[in-house]
Amino acid sequence: MPRLILSGGVPAMLLCASAMLPPAHAAAPAPAAQAAQAPAVSSASAACKGTIYMTFDTGSQSQAQLIADVLKQRHVKATFFLANEKTTRGDYSLDPSWAPYWKARVAEGHAFGTHTFDHVYWKKDLANGLIQVKPQFGKDGGKLASFTDKQFCEQLRRVDTRFQELTGHKLDPFWRAPGGYTSPRTLAVGSACGYQHAGWAPAGYSGDELPSDKYPNAMLLKKALANLRSGDIFIAHMGIWSRKDAWAPANLDALISGLQDKGFCFATLREHPAYAQKKGQP
């Protein structure tokens, strides 16, 4: 589940302990990531001083119910990016056992994108036209593999197929690369498959993967409240295995209420200027 700002990232199952800045070796930010700081959506209420786009990637799912409860209590709609990840319940986040959870989120009006079925990290584009990847789960979990464009597309669409089986609803037409790692090739493949890549704003990196002794929740909350601006996409996870002091219980409600006190409203990526025109596709 690790992520870094924009297109940065770290190998699967390793905690990101670096500073919250893009690493020098990261792929170039995707246009969607750069668009994360676009102006607030025009449909926002006139009373809003700006719009923040809350997004959550699947993870250990240890905070899944808490996240759902806080969003409901605060009347916030968010965007969830789904992969079939191992959970603290001993199952996987797209198993039938999670159908009631995802159905409830659909009923609440949240948006949903694909995060690749096996949480597939892009490594590099190969000269032979293949894409070198490292899935975190599935039959190739933890191993380097070479995907054709079709195989990469299947990883995106497989989430869509499973989500429809679980909920009866299609995903929205956006995806997020595990770790934020992208290349012009993977962005093009995603687009050809009907999914536009959605990154996040530098100020929108929650830091929930970072070690809690060096990046305590109070520090992360203060940073987010001080730096988030209208149009920013915020990213957090539905549970991180490695962080000892989980981010969500201490920070999610406080962050949302703090932003609401500043006059911010919230919307899903369906309403974001960079993605709204893609609604209803593929």
mmCIF file of C-alpha atoms in Angstrom:
data_model
loop_
_atom_site.group_PDB
_atom_site.id
_atom_site.type_symbol
_atom_site.label_atom_id
_atom_site.label_comp_id
_atom_site.label_asym_id
_atom_site.label_seq_id
_atom_site.Cartn_x
_atom_site.Cartn_y
_atom_site.Cartn_z
ATOM 1 C CA MET A 1 0.000 0.000 0.000
ATOM 2 C CA PRO A 2 2.915 2.471 0.238
ATOM 3 C CA ARG A 3 2.647 5.776 -1.622
ATOM 4 C CA LEU A 4 4.636 8.943 -2.044
ATOM 5 C CA ILE A 5 3.545 12.348 -3.247
ATOM 6 C CA LEU A 6 2.504 12.533 -6.898
ATOM 7 C CA SER A 7 4.335 9.800 -8.760
ATOM 8 C CA GLY A 8 6.672 8.669 -5.979
ATOM 9 C CA GLY A 9 6.448 5.312 -4.222
ATOM 10 C CA VAL A 10 8.342 2.472 -2.560
ATOM 11 C CA PRO A 11 8.461 -1.303 -3.043
ATOM 12 C CA ALA A 12 5.489 -3.341 -1.891
ATOM 13 C CA MET A 13 5.144 -3.987 1.870
ATOM 14 C CA LEU A 14 7.915 -1.517 2.734
ATOM 15 C CA LEU A 15 7.119 1.516 4.809
ATOM 16 C CA CYS A 16 7.865 4.836 3.202
ATOM 17 C CA ALA A 17 10.194 6.494 5.678
ATOM 18 C CA SER A 18 11.436 9.251 3.433
ATOM 19 C CA ALA A 19 10.388 12.867 3.662
ATOM 20 C CA MET A 20 7.091 13.852 2.088
ATOM 21 C CA LEU A 21 8.632 15.005 -1.177
ATOM 22 C CA PRO A 22 8.865 13.307 -4.576
ATOM 23 C CA PRO A 23 12.070 11.210 -4.812
ATOM 24 C CA ALA A 24 14.580 12.045 -7.494
ATOM 25 C CA HIS A 25 13.995 8.701 -9.206
ATOM 26 C CA ALA A 26 10.212 9.031 -9.431
ATOM 27 C CA ALA A 27 8.464 8.969 -12.783
ATOM 28 C CA ALA A 28 7.207 12.257 -14.125
ATOM 29 C CA PRO A 29 3.936 13.344 -12.493
ATOM 30 C CA ALA A 30 0.870 12.309 -14.420
ATOM 31 C CA PRO A 31 -1.250 15.081 -15.888
ATOM 32 C CA ALA A 32 -4.015 13.940 -13.560
ATOM 33 C CA ALA A 33 -1.709 14.347 -10.585
ATOM 34 C CA GLN A 34 -0.741 17.812 -11.699
ATOM 35 C CA ALA A 35 -4.419 18.600 -12.121
ATOM 36 C CA ALA A 36 -4.953 17.728 -8.473
ATOM 37 C CA GLN A 37 -4.587 21.388 -7.611
ATOM 38 C CA ALA A 38 -7.184 22.613 -10.084
ATOM 39 C CA PRO A 39 -9.715 25.243 -8.988
ATOM 40 C CA ALA A 40 -12.637 24.167 -6.843
ATOM 41 C CA VAL A 41 -15.530 22.592 -8.664
ATOM 42 C CA SER A 42 -18.100 25.055 -9.947
ATOM 43 C CA SER A 43 -21.003 23.020 -8.547
ATOM 44 C CA ALA A 44 -19.865 23.663 -4.991
ATOM 45 C CA SER A 45 -22.188 25.672 -2.833
ATOM 46 C CA ALA A 46 -21.760 29.440 -2.944
ATOM 47 C CA ALA A 47 -21.116 29.236 0.791
ATOM 48 C CA CYS A 48 -17.991 27.143 0.217
ATOM 49 C CA LYS A 49 -14.642 28.899 0.234
ATOM 50 C CA GLY A 50 -13.176 25.990 -1.685
ATOM 51 C CA THR A 51 -13.413 22.266 -2.366
ATOM 52 C CA ILE A 52 -11.245 19.406 -1.122
ATOM 53 C CA TYR A 53 -11.356 15.973 -2.752
ATOM 54 C CA MET A 54 -10.916 13.219 -0.156
ATOM 55 C CA THR A 55 -9.646 9.901 -1.551
ATOM 56 C CA PHE A 56 -8.854 6.583 0.128
ATOM 57 C CA ASP A 57 -6.841 3.654 -1.191
ATOM 58 C CA THR A 58 -7.485 0.136 0.069
ATOM 59 C CA GLY A 59 -4.951 -1.274 2.499
ATOM 60 C CA SER A 60 -5.171 -3.514 5.545
ATOM 61 C CA GLN A 61 -8.792 -2.294 5.908
ATOM 62 C CA SER A 62 -8.303 -1.951 9.672
ATOM 63 C CA GLN A 63 -9.797 1.551 9.490
ATOM 64 C CA ALA A 64 -12.500 0.804 6.905
ATOM 65 C CA GLN A 65 -15.521 1.068 9.181
ATOM 66 C CA LEU A 66 -14.177 4.067 11.076
ATOM 67 C CA ILE A 67 -13.607 5.902 7.788
ATOM 68 C CA ALA A 68 -17.133 5.094 6.640
ATOM 69 C CA ASP A 69 -18.613 6.249 9.954
ATOM 70 C CA VAL A 70 -16.724 9.556 9.990
ATOM 71 C CA LEU A 71 -17.607 10.352 6.394
ATOM 72 C CA LYS A 72 -21.270 9.653 7.088
ATOM 73 C CA GLN A 73 -21.334 11.699 10.278
ATOM 74 C CA ARG A 74 -19.651 14.646 8.561
ATOM 75 C CA HIS A 75 -21.760 14.335 5.381
ATOM 76 C CA VAL A 76 -18.633 13.983 3.235
ATOM 77 C CA LYS A 77 -18.506 12.121 -0.068
ATOM 78 C CA ALA A 78 -15.133 10.608 -0.952
ATOM 79 C CA THR A 79 -13.480 8.574 -3.712
ATOM 80 C CA PHE A 80 -12.187 5.068 -3.006
ATOM 81 C CA PHE A 81 -9.498 3.356 -5.105
ATOM 82 C CA LEU A 82 -9.799 -0.410 -4.854
ATOM 83 C CA ALA A 83 -7.323 -3.267 -5.102
ATOM 84 C CA ASN A 84 -7.757 -6.820 -3.828
ATOM 85 C CA GLU A 85 -5.513 -6.426 -0.771
ATOM 86 C CA LYS A 86 -4.950 -8.667 2.236
ATOM 87 C CA THR A 87 -6.894 -7.386 5.241
ATOM 88 C CA THR A 88 -6.611 -7.672 9.002
ATOM 89 C CA ARG A 89 -9.688 -9.930 8.909
ATOM 90 C CA GLY A 90 -7.656 -12.556 7.055
ATOM 91 C CA ASP A 91 -9.556 -12.123 3.800
ATOM 92 C CA TYR A 92 -9.110 -9.771 0.826
ATOM 93 C CA SER A 93 -10.731 -6.400 0.283
ATOM 94 C CA LEU A 94 -12.622 -7.524 -2.831
ATOM 95 C CA ASP A 95 -13.758 -10.875 -1.463
ATOM 96 C CA PRO A 96 -17.536 -11.494 -1.269
ATOM 97 C CA SER A 97 -17.233 -10.921 2.480
ATOM 98 C CA TRP A 98 -16.707 -7.222 1.723
ATOM 99 C CA ALA A 99 -19.783 -6.903 -0.496
ATOM 100 C CA PRO A 100 -21.981 -5.405 2.279
ATOM 101 C CA TYR A 101 -19.355 -2.778 3.018
ATOM 102 C CA TRP A 102 -18.953 -1.687 -0.596
ATOM 103 C CA LYS A 103 -22.698 -1.794 -1.257
ATOM 104 C CA ALA A 104 -23.233 0.559 1.678
ATOM 105 C CA ARG A 105 -20.659 3.001 0.330
ATOM 106 C CA VAL A 106 -22.316 2.928 -3.099
ATOM 107 C CA ALA A 107 -25.666 3.702 -1.465
ATOM 108 C CA GLU A 108 -24.083 6.670 0.320
ATOM 109 C CA GLY A 109 -22.987 8.214 -2.974
ATOM 110 C CA HIS A 110 -19.225 7.787 -2.860
ATOM 111 C CA ALA A 111 -17.117 7.369 -6.021
ATOM 112 C CA PHE A 112 -14.875 4.403 -6.840
ATOM 113 C CA GLY A 113 -11.812 3.876 -9.033
ATOM 114 C CA THR A 114 -9.493 0.986 -9.838
ATOM 115 C CA HIS A 115 -6.153 0.578 -8.084
ATOM 116 C CA THR A 116 -5.177 -2.544 -10.126
ATOM 117 C CA PHE A 117 -6.517 -5.876 -8.906
ATOM 118 C CA ASP A 118 -3.260 -7.288 -7.514
ATOM 119 C CA HIS A 119 -1.895 -3.901 -6.398
ATOM 120 C CA VAL A 120 0.592 -3.884 -9.263
ATOM 121 C CA TYR A 121 3.622 -1.615 -8.951
ATOM 122 C CA TRP A 122 5.040 -0.268 -12.204
ATOM 123 C CA LYS A 123 8.824 -0.728 -12.356
ATOM 124 C CA LYS A 124 9.848 0.280 -15.881
ATOM 125 C CA ASP A 125 8.880 0.208 -19.540
ATOM 126 C CA LEU A 126 10.916 -2.407 -21.385
ATOM 127 C CA ALA A 127 12.507 -2.008 -24.810
ATOM 128 C CA ASN A 128 10.574 -5.018 -26.141
ATOM 129 C CA GLY A 129 7.276 -3.230 -25.642
ATOM 130 C CA LEU A 130 6.411 -4.955 -22.371
ATOM 131 C CA ILE A 131 5.864 -3.300 -18.990
ATOM 132 C CA GLN A 132 7.892 -4.562 -16.037
ATOM 133 C CA VAL A 133 5.742 -4.683 -12.917
ATOM 134 C CA LYS A 134 5.743 -6.147 -9.413
ATOM 135 C CA PRO A 135 2.341 -7.246 -8.165
ATOM 136 C CA GLN A 136 1.912 -7.291 -4.411
ATOM 137 C CA PHE A 137 -0.740 -10.012 -4.429
ATOM 138 C CA GLY A 138 -2.002 -12.764 -6.723
ATOM 139 C CA LYS A 139 -0.077 -15.576 -8.391
ATOM 140 C CA ASP A 140 2.888 -13.269 -9.125
ATOM 141 C CA GLY A 141 2.810 -11.538 -5.753
ATOM 142 C CA GLY A 142 6.233 -10.231 -4.738
ATOM 143 C CA LYS A 143 7.813 -11.177 -8.079
ATOM 144 C CA LEU A 144 8.854 -9.159 -11.092
ATOM 145 C CA ALA A 145 6.676 -9.808 -14.107
ATOM 146 C CA SER A 146 6.453 -8.533 -17.679
ATOM 147 C CA PHE A 147 2.988 -7.427 -18.772
ATOM 148 C CA THR A 148 1.667 -6.682 -22.201
ATOM 149 C CA ASP A 149 -0.575 -3.647 -22.551
ATOM 150 C CA LYS A 150 -3.517 -6.038 -22.554
ATOM 151 C CA GLN A 151 -2.429 -7.654 -19.293
ATOM 152 C CA PHE A 152 -2.006 -4.268 -17.632
ATOM 153 C CA CYS A 153 -5.446 -3.250 -18.853
ATOM 154 C CA GLU A 154 -6.884 -6.481 -17.472
ATOM 155 C CA GLN A 155 -5.538 -5.558 -14.040
ATOM 156 C CA LEU A 156 -7.518 -2.320 -14.193
ATOM 157 C CA ARG A 157 -10.692 -3.854 -15.557
ATOM 158 C CA ARG A 158 -10.642 -6.845 -13.235
ATOM 159 C CA VAL A 159 -11.401 -4.527 -10.317
ATOM 160 C CA ASP A 160 -14.332 -3.112 -12.277
ATOM 161 C CA THR A 161 -15.674 -6.591 -12.985
ATOM 162 C CA ARG A 162 -15.365 -7.678 -9.350
ATOM 163 C CA PHE A 163 -16.931 -4.449 -8.083
ATOM 164 C CA GLN A 164 -19.941 -5.032 -10.316
ATOM 165 C CA GLU A 165 -20.217 -8.589 -9.004
ATOM 166 C CA LEU A 166 -20.149 -7.319 -5.414
ATOM 167 C CA THR A 167 -22.349 -4.236 -5.741
ATOM 168 C CA GLY A 168 -24.140 -4.271 -9.077
ATOM 169 C CA HIS A 169 -22.443 -0.965 -9.980
ATOM 170 C CA LYS A 170 -19.573 -0.061 -12.298
ATOM 171 C CA LEU A 171 -16.493 1.823 -11.198
ATOM 172 C CA ASP A 172 -16.003 5.440 -12.137
ATOM 173 C CA PRO A 173 -13.574 5.980 -15.056
ATOM 174 C CA PHE A 174 -10.394 6.694 -13.096
ATOM 175 C CA TRP A 175 -7.478 4.716 -11.712
ATOM 176 C CA ARG A 176 -4.595 5.274 -9.353
ATOM 177 C CA ALA A 177 -1.234 3.559 -9.700
ATOM 178 C CA PRO A 178 0.047 1.774 -6.579
ATOM 179 C CA GLY A 179 2.816 3.881 -5.131
ATOM 180 C CA GLY A 180 1.865 6.629 -7.574
ATOM 181 C CA TYR A 181 4.381 5.102 -10.000
ATOM 182 C CA THR A 182 3.398 5.833 -13.589
ATOM 183 C CA SER A 183 4.985 6.189 -17.002
ATOM 184 C CA PRO A 184 3.720 7.634 -20.288
ATOM 185 C CA ARG A 185 3.113 4.020 -21.336
ATOM 186 C CA THR A 186 0.951 3.048 -18.348
ATOM 187 C CA LEU A 187 -0.961 6.325 -18.515
ATOM 188 C CA ALA A 188 -1.686 5.674 -22.188
ATOM 189 C CA VAL A 189 -2.757 2.092 -21.489
ATOM 190 C CA GLY A 190 -5.045 3.260 -18.700
ATOM 191 C CA SER A 191 -6.592 5.866 -20.944
ATOM 192 C CA ALA A 192 -7.093 3.360 -23.754
ATOM 193 C CA CYS A 193 -8.859 1.088 -21.279
ATOM 194 C CA GLY A 194 -11.174 3.931 -20.274
ATOM 195 C CA TYR A 195 -9.572 5.036 -17.013
ATOM 196 C CA GLN A 196 -7.909 8.401 -16.374
ATOM 197 C CA HIS A 197 -5.121 8.459 -13.805
ATOM 198 C CA ALA A 198 -5.811 10.384 -10.597
ATOM 199 C CA GLY A 199 -2.869 11.435 -8.465
ATOM 200 C CA TRP A 200 -2.870 13.741 -5.462
ATOM 201 C CA ALA A 201 -1.625 17.165 -4.441
ATOM 202 C CA PRO A 202 1.662 17.495 -2.520
ATOM 203 C CA ALA A 203 -0.275 19.037 0.378
ATOM 204 C CA GLY A 204 -2.768 16.182 0.090
ATOM 205 C CA TYR A 205 -0.353 13.460 1.128
ATOM 206 C CA SER A 206 -1.633 12.328 4.537
ATOM 207 C CA GLY A 207 1.635 10.710 5.591
ATOM 208 C CA ASP A 208 -0.260 7.773 7.062
ATOM 209 C CA GLU A 209 2.406 5.324 5.848
ATOM 210 C CA LEU A 210 5.258 7.102 7.588
ATOM 211 C CA PRO A 211 6.614 5.855 10.944
ATOM 212 C CA SER A 212 4.507 7.343 13.700
ATOM 213 C CA ASP A 213 7.478 7.961 15.999
ATOM 214 C CA LYS A 214 9.001 10.360 13.457
ATOM 215 C CA TYR A 215 5.741 11.643 11.994
ATOM 216 C CA PRO A 216 3.195 11.690 14.830
ATOM 217 C CA ASN A 217 -0.446 12.236 14.035
ATOM 218 C CA ALA A 218 -0.499 15.704 15.540
ATOM 219 C CA MET A 219 2.281 16.804 13.176
ATOM 220 C CA LEU A 220 0.534 15.376 10.132
ATOM 221 C CA LEU A 221 -2.777 16.959 11.076
ATOM 222 C CA LYS A 222 -1.234 20.376 11.607
ATOM 223 C CA LYS A 223 0.579 20.169 8.271
ATOM 224 C CA ALA A 224 -2.548 19.192 6.361
ATOM 225 C CA LEU A 225 -4.724 21.894 7.917
ATOM 226 C CA ALA A 226 -2.088 24.518 7.197
ATOM 227 C CA ASN A 227 -1.284 23.548 3.614
ATOM 228 C CA LEU A 228 -4.409 22.194 1.918
ATOM 229 C CA ARG A 229 -5.904 24.541 -0.649
ATOM 230 C CA SER A 230 -9.052 24.530 -2.755
ATOM 231 C CA GLY A 231 -8.913 21.929 -5.516
ATOM 232 C CA ASP A 232 -6.413 19.682 -3.723
ATOM 233 C CA ILE A 233 -6.837 15.927 -3.830
ATOM 234 C CA PHE A 234 -6.120 14.339 -0.453
ATOM 235 C CA ILE A 235 -4.938 10.732 -0.093
ATOM 236 C CA ALA A 236 -5.141 8.407 2.895
ATOM 237 C CA HIS A 237 -5.443 4.642 3.250
ATOM 238 C CA MET A 238 -7.971 2.300 4.753
ATOM 239 C CA GLY A 239 -5.343 0.906 7.099
ATOM 240 C CA ILE A 240 -1.554 0.644 7.016
ATOM 241 C CA TRP A 241 0.075 -2.499 8.373
ATOM 242 C CA SER A 242 3.327 -0.886 9.474
ATOM 243 C CA ARG A 243 2.221 2.315 11.193
ATOM 244 C CA LYS A 244 1.986 1.684 14.950
ATOM 245 C CA ASP A 245 -0.205 4.700 15.729
ATOM 246 C CA ALA A 246 -2.906 4.559 13.069
ATOM 247 C CA TRP A 247 -3.629 7.838 11.305
ATOM 248 C CA ALA A 248 -7.394 7.731 10.857
ATOM 249 C CA PRO A 249 -8.674 7.406 14.449
ATOM 250 C CA ALA A 250 -6.744 10.461 15.575
ATOM 251 C CA ASN A 251 -6.843 12.591 12.437
ATOM 252 C CA LEU A 252 -9.709 11.954 10.035
ATOM 253 C CA ASP A 253 -12.561 13.572 11.946
ATOM 254 C CA ALA A 254 -10.306 16.372 13.186
ATOM 255 C CA LEU A 255 -9.082 17.074 9.646
ATOM 256 C CA ILE A 256 -12.555 17.147 8.123
ATOM 257 C CA SER A 257 -14.014 19.290 10.888
ATOM 258 C CA GLY A 258 -11.020 21.619 10.762
ATOM 259 C CA LEU A 259 -11.384 22.076 7.015
ATOM 260 C CA GLN A 260 -15.119 22.591 7.341
ATOM 261 C CA ASP A 261 -14.470 25.256 9.965
ATOM 262 C CA LYS A 262 -12.300 27.007 7.356
ATOM 263 C CA GLY A 263 -15.212 27.001 4.933
ATOM 264 C CA PHE A 264 -14.150 24.086 2.743
ATOM 265 C CA CYS A 265 -16.646 21.719 1.194
ATOM 266 C CA PHE A 266 -15.947 18.210 -0.096
ATOM 267 C CA ALA A 267 -16.676 16.424 -3.360
ATOM 268 C CA THR A 268 -15.793 13.207 -5.164
ATOM 269 C CA LEU A 269 -13.578 13.093 -8.220
ATOM 270 C CA ARG A 270 -16.740 12.862 -10.292
ATOM 271 C CA GLU A 271 -17.034 16.597 -9.676
ATOM 272 C CA HIS A 272 -13.337 17.450 -10.090
ATOM 273 C CA PRO A 273 -12.716 19.613 -13.204
ATOM 274 C CA ALA A 274 -10.083 17.190 -14.516
ATOM 275 C CA TYR A 275 -12.366 14.155 -14.345
ATOM 276 C CA ALA A 276 -15.979 15.359 -14.486
ATOM 277 C CA GLN A 277 -16.089 15.279 -18.293
ATOM 278 C CA LYS A 278 -15.187 11.584 -18.180
ATOM 279 C CA LYS A 279 -18.187 10.632 -16.045
ATOM 280 C CA GLY A 280 -20.140 7.742 -17.436
ATOM 281 C CA GLN A 281 -17.183 6.222 -19.321
ATOM 282 C CA PRO A 282 -15.959 3.702 -20.237
#
